[in-house]
């Protein structure tokens, strides 16, 4: 799964560089948006085309991409770390980058965490269901 995630994110970044000149045409149709970013969004056809083009340009040029990918992927939870901090694990049911099986594993590894399955959301649920994500953040930060 770690190798899949590393390869997948690298391929996505390489695709943004390769497709850069034609990304406005790809993003112009719901089918193009779905094919281009369906791995990251549960409802990619809802994305505004100009947002997809801008996100692709930013990803293609992101100077910290490789470092964030290489240092963030192998992170593992250690039992007891931040035990006094309320933890919410939110996982999109249509996340095809970090697949649902990994969410169930996270739930087992952090049993004190509140687990929330974001129905119909992908890896970037802020676009798929902004009100749900807002509510989740407010609830999680209000917990004692």
mmCIF file with all atom_site columns, C-alpha atoms in Angstrom:
data_model
loop_
_atom_site.group_PDB
_atom_site.id
_atom_site.type_symbol
_atom_site.label_atom_id
_atom_site.label_alt_id
_atom_site.label_comp_id
_atom_site.label_asym_id
_atom_site.label_entity_id
_atom_site.label_seq_id
_atom_site.pdbx_PDB_ins_code
_atom_site.Cartn_x
_atom_site.Cartn_y
_atom_site.Cartn_z
_atom_site.occupancy
_atom_site.B_iso_or_equiv
_atom_site.pdbx_formal_charge
_atom_site.auth_seq_id
_atom_site.auth_comp_id
_atom_site.auth_asym_id
_atom_site.auth_atom_id
_atom_site.pdbx_PDB_model_num
ATOM 1   C CA . UNK A 1 1   ? 0.000   0.000  0.000   1.00 0.00 ? 1   UNK A CA 1
ATOM 2   C CA . UNK A 1 2   ? 2.880   2.366  0.733   1.00 0.00 ? 2   UNK A CA 1
ATOM 3   C CA . UNK A 1 3   ? 4.427   1.643  -2.663  1.00 0.00 ? 3   UNK A CA 1
ATOM 4   C CA . UNK A 1 4   ? 1.033   2.100  -4.350  1.00 0.00 ? 4   UNK A CA 1
ATOM 5   C CA . UNK A 1 5   ? 0.561   5.480  -2.694  1.00 0.00 ? 5   UNK A CA 1
ATOM 6   C CA . UNK A 1 6   ? 4.086   6.636  -3.542  1.00 0.00 ? 6   UNK A CA 1
ATOM 7   C CA . UNK A 1 7   ? 3.807   5.529  -7.178  1.00 0.00 ? 7   UNK A CA 1
ATOM 8   C CA . UNK A 1 8   ? 0.290   6.863  -7.530  1.00 0.00 ? 8   UNK A CA 1
ATOM 9   C CA . UNK A 1 9   ? 1.078   10.321 -6.183  1.00 0.00 ? 9   UNK A CA 1
ATOM 10  C CA . UNK A 1 10  ? 4.235   10.510 -8.300  1.00 0.00 ? 10  UNK A CA 1
ATOM 11  C CA . UNK A 1 11  ? 2.304   9.513  -11.416 1.00 0.00 ? 11  UNK A CA 1
ATOM 12  C CA . UNK A 1 12  ? -0.355  12.102 -10.642 1.00 0.00 ? 12  UNK A CA 1
ATOM 13  C CA . UNK A 1 13  ? 2.268   14.799 -10.331 1.00 0.00 ? 13  UNK A CA 1
ATOM 14  C CA . UNK A 1 14  ? 3.991   13.692 -13.531 1.00 0.00 ? 14  UNK A CA 1
ATOM 15  C CA . UNK A 1 15  ? 0.629   13.730 -15.305 1.00 0.00 ? 15  UNK A CA 1
ATOM 16  C CA . UNK A 1 16  ? 0.013   17.323 -14.210 1.00 0.00 ? 16  UNK A CA 1
ATOM 17  C CA . UNK A 1 17  ? 3.327   18.295 -15.766 1.00 0.00 ? 17  UNK A CA 1
ATOM 18  C CA . UNK A 1 18  ? 2.697   16.349 -18.955 1.00 0.00 ? 18  UNK A CA 1
ATOM 19  C CA . UNK A 1 19  ? -0.917  17.417 -19.407 1.00 0.00 ? 19  UNK A CA 1
ATOM 20  C CA . UNK A 1 20  ? -0.347  21.018 -18.339 1.00 0.00 ? 20  UNK A CA 1
ATOM 21  C CA . UNK A 1 21  ? -0.872  22.563 -21.775 1.00 0.00 ? 21  UNK A CA 1
ATOM 22  C CA . UNK A 1 22  ? -4.103  20.641 -22.419 1.00 0.00 ? 22  UNK A CA 1
ATOM 23  C CA . UNK A 1 23  ? -5.467  20.635 -18.867 1.00 0.00 ? 23  UNK A CA 1
ATOM 24  C CA . UNK A 1 24  ? -8.016  23.375 -19.646 1.00 0.00 ? 24  UNK A CA 1
ATOM 25  C CA . UNK A 1 25  ? -9.525  21.124 -22.348 1.00 0.00 ? 25  UNK A CA 1
ATOM 26  C CA . UNK A 1 26  ? -9.457  18.072 -20.047 1.00 0.00 ? 26  UNK A CA 1
ATOM 27  C CA . UNK A 1 27  ? -11.072 20.037 -17.228 1.00 0.00 ? 27  UNK A CA 1
ATOM 28  C CA . UNK A 1 28  ? -13.752 21.494 -19.493 1.00 0.00 ? 28  UNK A CA 1
ATOM 29  C CA . UNK A 1 29  ? -15.874 18.324 -19.381 1.00 0.00 ? 29  UNK A CA 1
ATOM 30  C CA . UNK A 1 30  ? -17.261 16.337 -16.468 1.00 0.00 ? 30  UNK A CA 1
ATOM 31  C CA . UNK A 1 31  ? -15.843 13.169 -18.048 1.00 0.00 ? 31  UNK A CA 1
ATOM 32  C CA . UNK A 1 32  ? -12.389 14.761 -18.350 1.00 0.00 ? 32  UNK A CA 1
ATOM 33  C CA . UNK A 1 33  ? -12.438 15.879 -14.721 1.00 0.00 ? 33  UNK A CA 1
ATOM 34  C CA . UNK A 1 34  ? -13.577 12.435 -13.600 1.00 0.00 ? 34  UNK A CA 1
ATOM 35  C CA . UNK A 1 35  ? -10.828 10.665 -15.538 1.00 0.00 ? 35  UNK A CA 1
ATOM 36  C CA . UNK A 1 36  ? -8.168  13.159 -14.457 1.00 0.00 ? 36  UNK A CA 1
ATOM 37  C CA . UNK A 1 37  ? -8.839  13.264 -10.704 1.00 0.00 ? 37  UNK A CA 1
ATOM 38  C CA . UNK A 1 38  ? -11.325 10.514 -9.897  1.00 0.00 ? 38  UNK A CA 1
ATOM 39  C CA . UNK A 1 39  ? -8.766  8.927  -7.588  1.00 0.00 ? 39  UNK A CA 1
ATOM 40  C CA . UNK A 1 40  ? -8.772  11.978 -5.323  1.00 0.00 ? 40  UNK A CA 1
ATOM 41  C CA . UNK A 1 41  ? -12.358 13.197 -5.367  1.00 0.00 ? 41  UNK A CA 1
ATOM 42  C CA . UNK A 1 42  ? -15.571 11.309 -4.714  1.00 0.00 ? 42  UNK A CA 1
ATOM 43  C CA . UNK A 1 43  ? -17.478 13.671 -7.026  1.00 0.00 ? 43  UNK A CA 1
ATOM 44  C CA . UNK A 1 44  ? -14.868 14.985 -9.492  1.00 0.00 ? 44  UNK A CA 1
ATOM 45  C CA . UNK A 1 45  ? -17.493 16.124 -12.000 1.00 0.00 ? 45  UNK A CA 1
ATOM 46  C CA . UNK A 1 46  ? -18.548 18.808 -9.479  1.00 0.00 ? 46  UNK A CA 1
ATOM 47  C CA . UNK A 1 47  ? -15.146 20.496 -9.463  1.00 0.00 ? 47  UNK A CA 1
ATOM 48  C CA . UNK A 1 48  ? -15.085 23.871 -11.165 1.00 0.00 ? 48  UNK A CA 1
ATOM 49  C CA . UNK A 1 49  ? -12.865 23.422 -14.255 1.00 0.00 ? 49  UNK A CA 1
ATOM 50  C CA . UNK A 1 50  ? -10.753 26.471 -13.372 1.00 0.00 ? 50  UNK A CA 1
ATOM 51  C CA . UNK A 1 51  ? -10.046 25.022 -9.910  1.00 0.00 ? 51  UNK A CA 1
ATOM 52  C CA . UNK A 1 52  ? -8.809  21.756 -11.389 1.00 0.00 ? 52  UNK A CA 1
ATOM 53  C CA . UNK A 1 53  ? -6.550  23.614 -13.821 1.00 0.00 ? 53  UNK A CA 1
ATOM 54  C CA . UNK A 1 54  ? -5.138  25.781 -11.022 1.00 0.00 ? 54  UNK A CA 1
ATOM 55  C CA . UNK A 1 55  ? -4.627  22.781 -8.690  1.00 0.00 ? 55  UNK A CA 1
ATOM 56  C CA . UNK A 1 56  ? -2.846  20.878 -11.471 1.00 0.00 ? 56  UNK A CA 1
ATOM 57  C CA . UNK A 1 57  ? -0.542  23.840 -12.130 1.00 0.00 ? 57  UNK A CA 1
ATOM 58  C CA . UNK A 1 58  ? 0.258   24.166 -8.429  1.00 0.00 ? 58  UNK A CA 1
ATOM 59  C CA . UNK A 1 59  ? 0.958   20.443 -8.083  1.00 0.00 ? 59  UNK A CA 1
ATOM 60  C CA . UNK A 1 60  ? 3.221   20.459 -11.137 1.00 0.00 ? 60  UNK A CA 1
ATOM 61  C CA . UNK A 1 61  ? 5.323   23.263 -9.645  1.00 0.00 ? 61  UNK A CA 1
ATOM 62  C CA . UNK A 1 62  ? 5.163   22.384 -5.928  1.00 0.00 ? 62  UNK A CA 1
ATOM 63  C CA . UNK A 1 63  ? 8.740   22.577 -4.639  1.00 0.00 ? 63  UNK A CA 1
ATOM 64  C CA . UNK A 1 64  ? 7.975   20.552 -1.506  1.00 0.00 ? 64  UNK A CA 1
ATOM 65  C CA . UNK A 1 65  ? 6.076   17.740 -3.212  1.00 0.00 ? 65  UNK A CA 1
ATOM 66  C CA . UNK A 1 66  ? 8.835   15.107 -3.189  1.00 0.00 ? 66  UNK A CA 1
ATOM 67  C CA . UNK A 1 67  ? 9.858   15.832 0.393   1.00 0.00 ? 67  UNK A CA 1
ATOM 68  C CA . UNK A 1 68  ? 6.285   15.771 1.667   1.00 0.00 ? 68  UNK A CA 1
ATOM 69  C CA . UNK A 1 69  ? 5.607   12.509 -0.181  1.00 0.00 ? 69  UNK A CA 1
ATOM 70  C CA . UNK A 1 70  ? 8.778   10.813 1.010   1.00 0.00 ? 70  UNK A CA 1
ATOM 71  C CA . UNK A 1 71  ? 8.546   11.909 4.645   1.00 0.00 ? 71  UNK A CA 1
ATOM 72  C CA . UNK A 1 72  ? 4.785   11.719 5.082   1.00 0.00 ? 72  UNK A CA 1
ATOM 73  C CA . UNK A 1 73  ? 4.055   8.303  3.639   1.00 0.00 ? 73  UNK A CA 1
ATOM 74  C CA . UNK A 1 74  ? 6.040   6.100  6.027   1.00 0.00 ? 74  UNK A CA 1
ATOM 75  C CA . UNK A 1 75  ? 4.573   7.766  9.142   1.00 0.00 ? 75  UNK A CA 1
ATOM 76  C CA . UNK A 1 76  ? 3.084   5.333  11.651  1.00 0.00 ? 76  UNK A CA 1
ATOM 77  C CA . UNK A 1 77  ? 1.014   5.899  14.761  1.00 0.00 ? 77  UNK A CA 1
ATOM 78  C CA . UNK A 1 78  ? 2.653   4.936  18.036  1.00 0.00 ? 78  UNK A CA 1
ATOM 79  C CA . UNK A 1 79  ? 0.267   3.813  20.751  1.00 0.00 ? 79  UNK A CA 1
ATOM 80  C CA . UNK A 1 80  ? -0.178  6.431  23.425  1.00 0.00 ? 80  UNK A CA 1
ATOM 81  C CA . UNK A 1 81  ? 1.140   9.332  21.386  1.00 0.00 ? 81  UNK A CA 1
ATOM 82  C CA . UNK A 1 82  ? -1.069  12.365 22.005  1.00 0.00 ? 82  UNK A CA 1
ATOM 83  C CA . UNK A 1 83  ? -3.304  10.248 24.238  1.00 0.00 ? 83  UNK A CA 1
ATOM 84  C CA . UNK A 1 84  ? -4.747  13.345 25.900  1.00 0.00 ? 84  UNK A CA 1
ATOM 85  C CA . UNK A 1 85  ? -5.729  14.980 22.603  1.00 0.00 ? 85  UNK A CA 1
ATOM 86  C CA . UNK A 1 86  ? -9.109  14.157 21.035  1.00 0.00 ? 86  UNK A CA 1
ATOM 87  C CA . UNK A 1 87  ? -8.532  12.415 17.709  1.00 0.00 ? 87  UNK A CA 1
ATOM 88  C CA . UNK A 1 88  ? -10.989 12.143 14.860  1.00 0.00 ? 88  UNK A CA 1
ATOM 89  C CA . UNK A 1 89  ? -10.192 9.956  11.889  1.00 0.00 ? 89  UNK A CA 1
ATOM 90  C CA . UNK A 1 90  ? -12.239 10.999 8.884   1.00 0.00 ? 90  UNK A CA 1
ATOM 91  C CA . UNK A 1 91  ? -12.100 8.718  5.854   1.00 0.00 ? 91  UNK A CA 1
ATOM 92  C CA . UNK A 1 92  ? -13.787 9.083  2.502   1.00 0.00 ? 92  UNK A CA 1
ATOM 93  C CA . UNK A 1 93  ? -15.679 6.011  1.349   1.00 0.00 ? 93  UNK A CA 1
ATOM 94  C CA . UNK A 1 94  ? -14.540 6.830  -2.212  1.00 0.00 ? 94  UNK A CA 1
ATOM 95  C CA . UNK A 1 95  ? -10.904 7.544  -1.404  1.00 0.00 ? 95  UNK A CA 1
ATOM 96  C CA . UNK A 1 96  ? -8.898  5.593  -3.980  1.00 0.00 ? 96  UNK A CA 1
ATOM 97  C CA . UNK A 1 97  ? -5.517  6.927  -2.864  1.00 0.00 ? 97  UNK A CA 1
ATOM 98  C CA . UNK A 1 98  ? -5.761  5.782  0.761   1.00 0.00 ? 98  UNK A CA 1
ATOM 99  C CA . UNK A 1 99  ? -8.268  3.004  0.329   1.00 0.00 ? 99  UNK A CA 1
ATOM 100 C CA . UNK A 1 100 ? -11.043 2.243  2.860   1.00 0.00 ? 100 UNK A CA 1
ATOM 101 C CA . UNK A 1 101 ? -9.197  -0.840 4.122   1.00 0.00 ? 101 UNK A CA 1
ATOM 102 C CA . UNK A 1 102 ? -6.523  1.515  5.448   1.00 0.00 ? 102 UNK A CA 1
ATOM 103 C CA . UNK A 1 103 ? -9.183  3.509  7.274   1.00 0.00 ? 103 UNK A CA 1
ATOM 104 C CA . UNK A 1 104 ? -10.356 0.386  9.067   1.00 0.00 ? 104 UNK A CA 1
ATOM 105 C CA . UNK A 1 105 ? -6.733  -0.321 10.017  1.00 0.00 ? 105 UNK A CA 1
ATOM 106 C CA . UNK A 1 106 ? -6.337  3.213  11.374  1.00 0.00 ? 106 UNK A CA 1
ATOM 107 C CA . UNK A 1 107 ? -9.456  2.672  13.448  1.00 0.00 ? 107 UNK A CA 1
ATOM 108 C CA . UNK A 1 108 ? -7.922  -0.467 14.989  1.00 0.00 ? 108 UNK A CA 1
ATOM 109 C CA . UNK A 1 109 ? -4.581  1.259  15.629  1.00 0.00 ? 109 UNK A CA 1
ATOM 110 C CA . UNK A 1 110 ? -6.143  4.260  17.357  1.00 0.00 ? 110 UNK A CA 1
ATOM 111 C CA . UNK A 1 111 ? -9.082  2.759  19.246  1.00 0.00 ? 111 UNK A CA 1
ATOM 112 C CA . UNK A 1 112 ? -9.691  5.908  21.324  1.00 0.00 ? 112 UNK A CA 1
ATOM 113 C CA . UNK A 1 113 ? -10.255 7.937  18.151  1.00 0.00 ? 113 UNK A CA 1
ATOM 114 C CA . UNK A 1 114 ? -13.664 8.853  16.864  1.00 0.00 ? 114 UNK A CA 1
ATOM 115 C CA . UNK A 1 115 ? -13.997 7.287  13.403  1.00 0.00 ? 115 UNK A CA 1
ATOM 116 C CA . UNK A 1 116 ? -16.147 9.068  10.840  1.00 0.00 ? 116 UNK A CA 1
ATOM 117 C CA . UNK A 1 117 ? -16.788 7.620  7.403   1.00 0.00 ? 117 UNK A CA 1
ATOM 118 C CA . UNK A 1 118 ? -17.433 10.390 4.915   1.00 0.00 ? 118 UNK A CA 1
ATOM 119 C CA . UNK A 1 119 ? -20.052 8.921  2.599   1.00 0.00 ? 119 UNK A CA 1
ATOM 120 C CA . UNK A 1 120 ? -19.388 9.605  -1.077  1.00 0.00 ? 120 UNK A CA 1
ATOM 121 C CA . UNK A 1 121 ? -16.216 11.568 -0.370  1.00 0.00 ? 121 UNK A CA 1
ATOM 122 C CA . UNK A 1 122 ? -12.783 10.961 -1.792  1.00 0.00 ? 122 UNK A CA 1
ATOM 123 C CA . UNK A 1 123 ? -9.296  11.772 -0.546  1.00 0.00 ? 123 UNK A CA 1
ATOM 124 C CA . UNK A 1 124 ? -10.047 15.497 -0.687  1.00 0.00 ? 124 UNK A CA 1
ATOM 125 C CA . UNK A 1 125 ? -13.493 15.675 0.929   1.00 0.00 ? 125 UNK A CA 1
ATOM 126 C CA . UNK A 1 126 ? -13.421 19.471 1.224   1.00 0.00 ? 126 UNK A CA 1
ATOM 127 C CA . UNK A 1 127 ? -14.626 19.643 -2.389  1.00 0.00 ? 127 UNK A CA 1
ATOM 128 C CA . UNK A 1 128 ? -16.987 16.696 -2.183  1.00 0.00 ? 128 UNK A CA 1
ATOM 129 C CA . UNK A 1 129 ? -18.969 17.848 0.846   1.00 0.00 ? 129 UNK A CA 1
ATOM 130 C CA . UNK A 1 130 ? -17.799 21.171 2.333   1.00 0.00 ? 130 UNK A CA 1
ATOM 131 C CA . UNK A 1 131 ? -20.616 21.411 4.924   1.00 0.00 ? 131 UNK A CA 1
ATOM 132 C CA . UNK A 1 132 ? -19.848 17.918 6.232   1.00 0.00 ? 132 UNK A CA 1
ATOM 133 C CA . UNK A 1 133 ? -16.130 18.654 6.570   1.00 0.00 ? 133 UNK A CA 1
ATOM 134 C CA . UNK A 1 134 ? -16.852 21.992 8.261   1.00 0.00 ? 134 UNK A CA 1
ATOM 135 C CA . UNK A 1 135 ? -19.202 20.325 10.746  1.00 0.00 ? 135 UNK A CA 1
ATOM 136 C CA . UNK A 1 136 ? -16.667 17.572 11.428  1.00 0.00 ? 136 UNK A CA 1
ATOM 137 C CA . UNK A 1 137 ? -13.875 20.079 12.110  1.00 0.00 ? 137 UNK A CA 1
ATOM 138 C CA . UNK A 1 138 ? -16.063 22.129 14.429  1.00 0.00 ? 138 UNK A CA 1
ATOM 139 C CA . UNK A 1 139 ? -17.258 19.047 16.332  1.00 0.00 ? 139 UNK A CA 1
ATOM 140 C CA . UNK A 1 140 ? -13.729 17.645 16.659  1.00 0.00 ? 140 UNK A CA 1
ATOM 141 C CA . UNK A 1 141 ? -12.250 20.897 17.885  1.00 0.00 ? 141 UNK A CA 1
ATOM 142 C CA . UNK A 1 142 ? -15.061 21.385 20.418  1.00 0.00 ? 142 UNK A CA 1
ATOM 143 C CA . UNK A 1 143 ? -14.500 18.024 22.109  1.00 0.00 ? 143 UNK A CA 1
ATOM 144 C CA . UNK A 1 144 ? -13.113 18.262 25.671  1.00 0.00 ? 144 UNK A CA 1
#
